[in-house]
CSV table of C-alpha atoms in Angstrom, one decimal:
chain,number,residue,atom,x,y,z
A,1,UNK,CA,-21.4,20.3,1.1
A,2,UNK,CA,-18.9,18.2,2.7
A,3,UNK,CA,-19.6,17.2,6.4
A,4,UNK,CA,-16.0,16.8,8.3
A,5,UNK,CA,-16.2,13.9,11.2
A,6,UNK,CA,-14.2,16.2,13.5
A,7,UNK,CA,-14.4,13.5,16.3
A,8,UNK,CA,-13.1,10.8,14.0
A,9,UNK,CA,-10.4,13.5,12.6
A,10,UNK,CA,-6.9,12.8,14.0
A,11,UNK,CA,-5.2,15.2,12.4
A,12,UNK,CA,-1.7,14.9,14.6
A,13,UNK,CA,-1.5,11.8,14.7
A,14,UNK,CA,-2.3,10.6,10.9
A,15,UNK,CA,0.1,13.6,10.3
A,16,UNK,CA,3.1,11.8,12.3
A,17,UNK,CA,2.2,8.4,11.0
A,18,UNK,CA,2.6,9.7,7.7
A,19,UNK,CA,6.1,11.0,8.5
A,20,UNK,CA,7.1,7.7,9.7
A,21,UNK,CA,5.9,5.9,6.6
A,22,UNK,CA,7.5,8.7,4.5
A,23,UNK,CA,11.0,7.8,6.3
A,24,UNK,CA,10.3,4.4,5.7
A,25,UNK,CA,10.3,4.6,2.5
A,26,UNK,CA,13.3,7.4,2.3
A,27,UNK,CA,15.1,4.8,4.5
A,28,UNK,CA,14.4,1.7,1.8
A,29,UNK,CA,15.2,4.5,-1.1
A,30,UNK,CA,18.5,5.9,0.2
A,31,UNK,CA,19.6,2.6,1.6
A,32,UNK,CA,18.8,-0.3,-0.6
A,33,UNK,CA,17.6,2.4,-3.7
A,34,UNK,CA,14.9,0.9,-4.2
A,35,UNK,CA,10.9,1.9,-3.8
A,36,UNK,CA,8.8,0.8,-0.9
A,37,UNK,CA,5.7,-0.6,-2.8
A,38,UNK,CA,4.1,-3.0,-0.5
A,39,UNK,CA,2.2,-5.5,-3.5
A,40,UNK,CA,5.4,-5.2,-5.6
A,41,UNK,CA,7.4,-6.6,-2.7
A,42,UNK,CA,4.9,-8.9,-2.0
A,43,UNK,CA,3.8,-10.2,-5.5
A,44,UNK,CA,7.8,-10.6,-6.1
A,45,UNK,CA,7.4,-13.7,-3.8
A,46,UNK,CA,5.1,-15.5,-5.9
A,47,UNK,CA,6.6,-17.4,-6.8
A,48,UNK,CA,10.1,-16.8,-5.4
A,49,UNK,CA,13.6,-16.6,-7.3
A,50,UNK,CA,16.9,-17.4,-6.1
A,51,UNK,CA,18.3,-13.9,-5.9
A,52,UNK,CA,15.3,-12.4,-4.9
A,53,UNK,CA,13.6,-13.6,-1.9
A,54,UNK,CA,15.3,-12.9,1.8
A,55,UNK,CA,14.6,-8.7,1.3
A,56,UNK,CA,11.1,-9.5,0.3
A,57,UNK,CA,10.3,-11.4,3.6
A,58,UNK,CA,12.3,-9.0,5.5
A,59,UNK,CA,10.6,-6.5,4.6
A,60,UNK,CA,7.2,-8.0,5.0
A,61,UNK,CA,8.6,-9.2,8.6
A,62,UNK,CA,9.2,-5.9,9.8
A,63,UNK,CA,5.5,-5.0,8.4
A,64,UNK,CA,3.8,-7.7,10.0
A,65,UNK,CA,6.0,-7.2,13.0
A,66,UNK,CA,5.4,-4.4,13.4
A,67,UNK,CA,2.0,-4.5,16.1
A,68,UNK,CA,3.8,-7.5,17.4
A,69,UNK,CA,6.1,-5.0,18.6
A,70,UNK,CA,3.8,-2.4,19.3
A,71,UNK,CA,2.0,-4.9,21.5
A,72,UNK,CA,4.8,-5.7,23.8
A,73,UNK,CA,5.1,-1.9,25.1
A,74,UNK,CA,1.1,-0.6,24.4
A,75,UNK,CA,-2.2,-1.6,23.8
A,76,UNK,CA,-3.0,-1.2,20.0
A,77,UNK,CA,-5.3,1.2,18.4
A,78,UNK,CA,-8.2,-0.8,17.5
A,79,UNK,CA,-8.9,-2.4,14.0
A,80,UNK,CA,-12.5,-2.4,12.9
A,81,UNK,CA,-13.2,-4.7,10.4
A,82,UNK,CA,-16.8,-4.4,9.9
A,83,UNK,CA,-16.6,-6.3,6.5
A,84,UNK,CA,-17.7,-10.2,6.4
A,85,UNK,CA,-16.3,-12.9,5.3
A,86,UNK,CA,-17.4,-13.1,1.8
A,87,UNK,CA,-17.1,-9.4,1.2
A,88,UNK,CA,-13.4,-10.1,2.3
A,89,UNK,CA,-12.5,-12.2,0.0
A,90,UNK,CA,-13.5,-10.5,-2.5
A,91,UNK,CA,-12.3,-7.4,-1.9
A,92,UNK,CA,-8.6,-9.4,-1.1
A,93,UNK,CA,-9.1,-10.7,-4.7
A,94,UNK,CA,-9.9,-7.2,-6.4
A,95,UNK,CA,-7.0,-5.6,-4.2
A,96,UNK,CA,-4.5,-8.8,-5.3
A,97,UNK,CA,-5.0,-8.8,-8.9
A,98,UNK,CA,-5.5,-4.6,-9.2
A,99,UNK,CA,-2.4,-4.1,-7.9
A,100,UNK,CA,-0.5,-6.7,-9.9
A,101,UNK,CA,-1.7,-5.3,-13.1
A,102,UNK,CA,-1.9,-2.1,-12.1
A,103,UNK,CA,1.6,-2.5,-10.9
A,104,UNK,CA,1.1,-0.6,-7.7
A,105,UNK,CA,-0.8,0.5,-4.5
A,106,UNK,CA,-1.4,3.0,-2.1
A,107,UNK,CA,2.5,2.7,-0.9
A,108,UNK,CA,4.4,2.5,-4.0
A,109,UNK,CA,2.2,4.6,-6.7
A,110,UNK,CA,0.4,7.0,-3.4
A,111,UNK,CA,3.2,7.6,-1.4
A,112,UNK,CA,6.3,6.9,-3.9
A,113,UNK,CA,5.1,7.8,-7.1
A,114,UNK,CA,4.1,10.6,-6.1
A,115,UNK,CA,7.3,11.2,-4.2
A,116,UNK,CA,9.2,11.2,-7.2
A,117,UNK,CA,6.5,13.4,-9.2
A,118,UNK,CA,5.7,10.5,-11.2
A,119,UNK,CA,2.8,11.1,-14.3
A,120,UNK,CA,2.0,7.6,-14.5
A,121,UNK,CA,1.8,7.0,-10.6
A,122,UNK,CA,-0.4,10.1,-10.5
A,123,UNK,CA,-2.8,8.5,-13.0
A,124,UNK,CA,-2.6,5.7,-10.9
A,125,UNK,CA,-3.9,7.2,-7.8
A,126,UNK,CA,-6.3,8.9,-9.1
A,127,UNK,CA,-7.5,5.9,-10.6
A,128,UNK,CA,-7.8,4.0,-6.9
A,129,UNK,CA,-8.7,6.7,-5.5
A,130,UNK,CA,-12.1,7.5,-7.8
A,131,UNK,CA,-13.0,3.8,-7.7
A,132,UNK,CA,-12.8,3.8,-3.6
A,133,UNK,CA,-14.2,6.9,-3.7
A,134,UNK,CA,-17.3,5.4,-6.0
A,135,UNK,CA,-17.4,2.1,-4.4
A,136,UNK,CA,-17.9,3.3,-1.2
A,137,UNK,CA,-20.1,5.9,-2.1
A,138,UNK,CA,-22.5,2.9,-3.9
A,139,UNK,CA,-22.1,0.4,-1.1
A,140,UNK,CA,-23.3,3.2,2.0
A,141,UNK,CA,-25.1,5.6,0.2
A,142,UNK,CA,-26.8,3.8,-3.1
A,143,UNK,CA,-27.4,0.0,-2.0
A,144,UNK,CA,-27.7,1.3,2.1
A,145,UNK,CA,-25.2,-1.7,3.4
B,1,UNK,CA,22.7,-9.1,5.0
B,2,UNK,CA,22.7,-5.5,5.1
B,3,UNK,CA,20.3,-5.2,2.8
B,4,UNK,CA,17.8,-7.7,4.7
B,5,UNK,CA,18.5,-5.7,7.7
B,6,UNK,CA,17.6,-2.4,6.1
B,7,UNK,CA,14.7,-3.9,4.6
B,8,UNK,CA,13.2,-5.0,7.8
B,9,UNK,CA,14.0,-1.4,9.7
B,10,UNK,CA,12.2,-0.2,6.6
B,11,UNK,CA,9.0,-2.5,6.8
B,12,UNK,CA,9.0,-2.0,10.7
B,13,UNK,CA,8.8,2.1,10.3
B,14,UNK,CA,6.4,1.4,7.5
B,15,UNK,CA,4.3,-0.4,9.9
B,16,UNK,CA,4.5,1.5,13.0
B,17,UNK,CA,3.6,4.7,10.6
B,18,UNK,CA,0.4,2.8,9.9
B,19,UNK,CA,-0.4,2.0,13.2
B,20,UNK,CA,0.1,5.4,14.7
B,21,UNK,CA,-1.7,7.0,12.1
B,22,UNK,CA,-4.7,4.7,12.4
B,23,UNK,CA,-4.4,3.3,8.4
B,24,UNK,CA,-4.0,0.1,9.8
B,25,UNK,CA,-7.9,0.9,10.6
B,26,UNK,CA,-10.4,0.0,8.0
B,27,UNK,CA,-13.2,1.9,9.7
B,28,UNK,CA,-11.1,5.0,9.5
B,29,UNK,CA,-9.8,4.6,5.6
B,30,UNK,CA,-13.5,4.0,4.7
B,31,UNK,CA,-14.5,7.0,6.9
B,32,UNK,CA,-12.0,8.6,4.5
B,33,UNK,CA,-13.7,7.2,0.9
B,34,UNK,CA,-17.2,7.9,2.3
B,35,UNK,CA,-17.0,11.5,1.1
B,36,UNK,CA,-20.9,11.7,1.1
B,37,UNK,CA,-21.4,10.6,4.7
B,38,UNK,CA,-19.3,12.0,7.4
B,39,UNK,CA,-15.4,12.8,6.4
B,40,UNK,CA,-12.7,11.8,8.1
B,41,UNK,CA,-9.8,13.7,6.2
B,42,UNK,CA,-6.9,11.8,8.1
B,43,UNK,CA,-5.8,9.7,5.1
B,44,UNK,CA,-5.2,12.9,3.0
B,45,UNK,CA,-3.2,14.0,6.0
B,46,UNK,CA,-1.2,10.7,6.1
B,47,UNK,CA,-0.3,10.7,2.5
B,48,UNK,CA,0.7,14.5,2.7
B,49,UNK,CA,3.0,13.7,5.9
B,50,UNK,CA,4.9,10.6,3.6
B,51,UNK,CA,5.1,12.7,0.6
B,52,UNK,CA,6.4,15.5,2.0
B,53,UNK,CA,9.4,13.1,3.7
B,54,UNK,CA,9.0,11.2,0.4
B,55,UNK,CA,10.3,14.3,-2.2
B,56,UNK,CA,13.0,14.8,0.1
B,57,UNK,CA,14.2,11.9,-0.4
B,58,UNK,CA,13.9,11.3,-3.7
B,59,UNK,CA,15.2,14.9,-4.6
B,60,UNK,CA,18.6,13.2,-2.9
B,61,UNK,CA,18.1,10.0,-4.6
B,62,UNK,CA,18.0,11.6,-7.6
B,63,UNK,CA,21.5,12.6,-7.7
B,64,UNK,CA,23.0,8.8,-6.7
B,65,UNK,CA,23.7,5.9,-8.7
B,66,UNK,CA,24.7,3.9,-5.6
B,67,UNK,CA,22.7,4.0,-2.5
B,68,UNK,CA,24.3,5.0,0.9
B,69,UNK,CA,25.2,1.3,1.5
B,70,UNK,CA,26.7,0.9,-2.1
B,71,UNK,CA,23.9,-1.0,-4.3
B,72,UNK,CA,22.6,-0.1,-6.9
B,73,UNK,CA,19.5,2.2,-7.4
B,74,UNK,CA,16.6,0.5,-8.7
B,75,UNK,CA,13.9,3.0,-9.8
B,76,UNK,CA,11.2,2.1,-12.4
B,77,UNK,CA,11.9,3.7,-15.6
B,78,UNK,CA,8.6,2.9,-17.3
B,79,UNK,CA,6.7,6.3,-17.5
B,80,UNK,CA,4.1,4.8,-20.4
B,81,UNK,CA,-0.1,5.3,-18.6
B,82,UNK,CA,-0.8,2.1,-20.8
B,83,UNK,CA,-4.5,0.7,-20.1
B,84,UNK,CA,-3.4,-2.6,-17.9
B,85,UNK,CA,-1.9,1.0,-15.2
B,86,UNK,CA,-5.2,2.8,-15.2
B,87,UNK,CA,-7.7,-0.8,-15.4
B,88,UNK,CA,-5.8,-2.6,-12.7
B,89,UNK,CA,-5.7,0.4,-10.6
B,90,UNK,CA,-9.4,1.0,-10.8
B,91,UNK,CA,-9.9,-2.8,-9.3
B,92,UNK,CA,-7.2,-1.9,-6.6
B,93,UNK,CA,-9.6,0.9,-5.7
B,94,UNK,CA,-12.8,-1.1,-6.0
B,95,UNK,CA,-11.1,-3.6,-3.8
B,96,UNK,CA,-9.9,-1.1,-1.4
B,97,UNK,CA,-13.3,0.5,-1.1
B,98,UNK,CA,-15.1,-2.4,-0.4
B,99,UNK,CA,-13.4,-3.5,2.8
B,100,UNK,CA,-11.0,-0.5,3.4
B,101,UNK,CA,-8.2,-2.2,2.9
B,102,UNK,CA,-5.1,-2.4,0.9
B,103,UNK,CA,-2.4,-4.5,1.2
B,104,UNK,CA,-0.3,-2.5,3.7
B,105,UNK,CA,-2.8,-2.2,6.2
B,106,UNK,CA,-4.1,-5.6,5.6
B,107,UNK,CA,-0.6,-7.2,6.4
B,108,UNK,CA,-0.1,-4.8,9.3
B,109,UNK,CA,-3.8,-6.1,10.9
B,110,UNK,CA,-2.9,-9.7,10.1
B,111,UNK,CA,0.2,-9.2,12.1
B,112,UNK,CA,-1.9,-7.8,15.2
B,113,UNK,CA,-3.8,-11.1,14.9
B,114,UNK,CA,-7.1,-10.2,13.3
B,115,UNK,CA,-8.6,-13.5,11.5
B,116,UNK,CA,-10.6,-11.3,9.1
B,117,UNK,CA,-7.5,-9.9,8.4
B,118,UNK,CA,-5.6,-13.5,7.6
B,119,UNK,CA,-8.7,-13.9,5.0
B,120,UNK,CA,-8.3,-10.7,3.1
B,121,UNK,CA,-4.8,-11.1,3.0
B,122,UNK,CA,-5.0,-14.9,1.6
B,123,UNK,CA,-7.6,-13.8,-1.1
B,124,UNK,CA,-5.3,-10.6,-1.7
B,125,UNK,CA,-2.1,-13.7,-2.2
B,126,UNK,CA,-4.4,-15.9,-4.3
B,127,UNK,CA,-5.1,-13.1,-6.4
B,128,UNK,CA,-1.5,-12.1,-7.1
B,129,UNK,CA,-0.9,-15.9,-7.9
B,130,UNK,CA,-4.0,-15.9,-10.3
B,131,UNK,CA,-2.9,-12.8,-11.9
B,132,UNK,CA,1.0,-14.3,-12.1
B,133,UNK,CA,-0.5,-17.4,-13.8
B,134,UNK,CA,-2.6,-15.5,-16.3
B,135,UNK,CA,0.5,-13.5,-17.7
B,136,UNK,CA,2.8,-16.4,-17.7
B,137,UNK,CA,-0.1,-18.3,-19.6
B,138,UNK,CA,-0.3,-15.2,-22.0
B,139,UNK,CA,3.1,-15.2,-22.4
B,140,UNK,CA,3.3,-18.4,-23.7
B,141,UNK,CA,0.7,-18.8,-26.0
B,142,UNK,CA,1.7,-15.5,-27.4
B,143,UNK,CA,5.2,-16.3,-28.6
């Protein structure tokens, strides 16, 4: 049986979130017609071409901007990184080269993919989504970390 | 200029939506994957709120060749599950289980100033360079 964290469940809130990232991404569709896929936009940067390059770090500037903002009017929710060091980097590394040759992430295969009722971007979350599912369950419940 | 501009109103929204839904969390995406332990369904809940905007949008898309700003629409076109789709994916999720982070979030925490955030995100660059650098060095030796 599954046990729901109903104090950690935020249902509103992850709901409304959602909605903004879903305009986001209409917003990028249905004014620069292209997909909102956070490691595509990124990896497109590296290394940069001529043509190429000022949308990329725009985008990423509003991202990372974006709790820069947030600070000057709130405090921001917090962010628990329990993970250390080492486990970071590898876990950057697995996420950096996954995405690249998987051509995709939560934001452009999750959310857009599956947007535009894509077969191959379904495959693809499904994919992430077991592995997390797996990893997770092996690093809590199997090894005990 | 135009385009910049809507690219950075896009990435801000994108970012804001992952802060107010608490993505931008690791704790709470991992509470998400831990399916044995305690479940924190908000993820599914996030994903169903962007989708639902999402096919919308792409329902109008659909029916454009230019966007509302005049360029053209760039959609993939590739709909081929080859290997490289479902093998890289899997290392995505690996990656994303491990820490509970993917490279949205992890940008978004950077932002807010986390340092473990500045590492993830540096490993997550190195690896797209690494990757970049195998498939130009395939390329080459290929032809």
């Amino acid at each position: 049986m599954i046990d729901i964290a109903w104090s950690q469940f935020t249902p509103g809130t992850a709901l409304a979130g959602g909605i903004l990232i879903g305009l986001a991404a209409a917003s990028f569709l249905l004014l620069n017609g292209r997909i909102a896929g956070i490691s595509g936009i990124l990896g497109g940067l590296l290394p940069p071409t001529k043509y190429d390059t000022i949308w990329r770090i725009a985008f990423l500037a509003g991202l990372i901007g974006a709790p820069m903002l947030w600070m000057l009017v709130a405090e921001l929710p917090p962010i628990e990184i329990n993970a250390g060091y080492p486990t970071l980097i590898i876990a950057g590394l697995l996420v950096g080269i996954g995405t690249r040759y998987g051509s995709g992430c939560t934001s452009g295969h999750g959310v857009c993919g599956l947007s535009r009722l894509s077969f191959r971007s379904l495959a693809a979350t499904l994919s992430f989504m077991a592995t997390g599912f797996i990893t997770v369950f092996v690093i809590r419940h199997l090894i005990g970390a | 200029m135009k385009y910049s501009l809507a690219s950075v109103f896009a990435g801000l929204l994108f970012g804001l939506g992952l802060i107010v839904s608490g993505m931008a969390n690791p704790e709470k995406v991992l509470g998400f994957l831990d399916i044995a332990g305690l479940w924190d369904p908000s993820l599914a809940f996030v994903m169903g709120g962007a989708i639902l905007v999402g096919l919308v949008a792409f329902a109008l898309a659909r029916k454009r060749t230019l966007s509302f700003l005049g360029f053209n629409m760039t959609l993939p076109t590739n709909t081929r599950i080859e290997k490289r789709l479902v093998i890289g994916s899997m290392m995505f999720g690996i990656g994303w289980g491990v820490a509970g982070f993917c490279p949205g979030p992890g940008l978004v925490a950077l932002g807010a100033g986390e340092i473990k955030a500045v590492v993830f995100v540096g490993s997550m660059v190195a690896g797209m360079i690494l990757f970049e650098y195998v498939e130009r060095k395939r390329a080459t030796s290929a032809t």
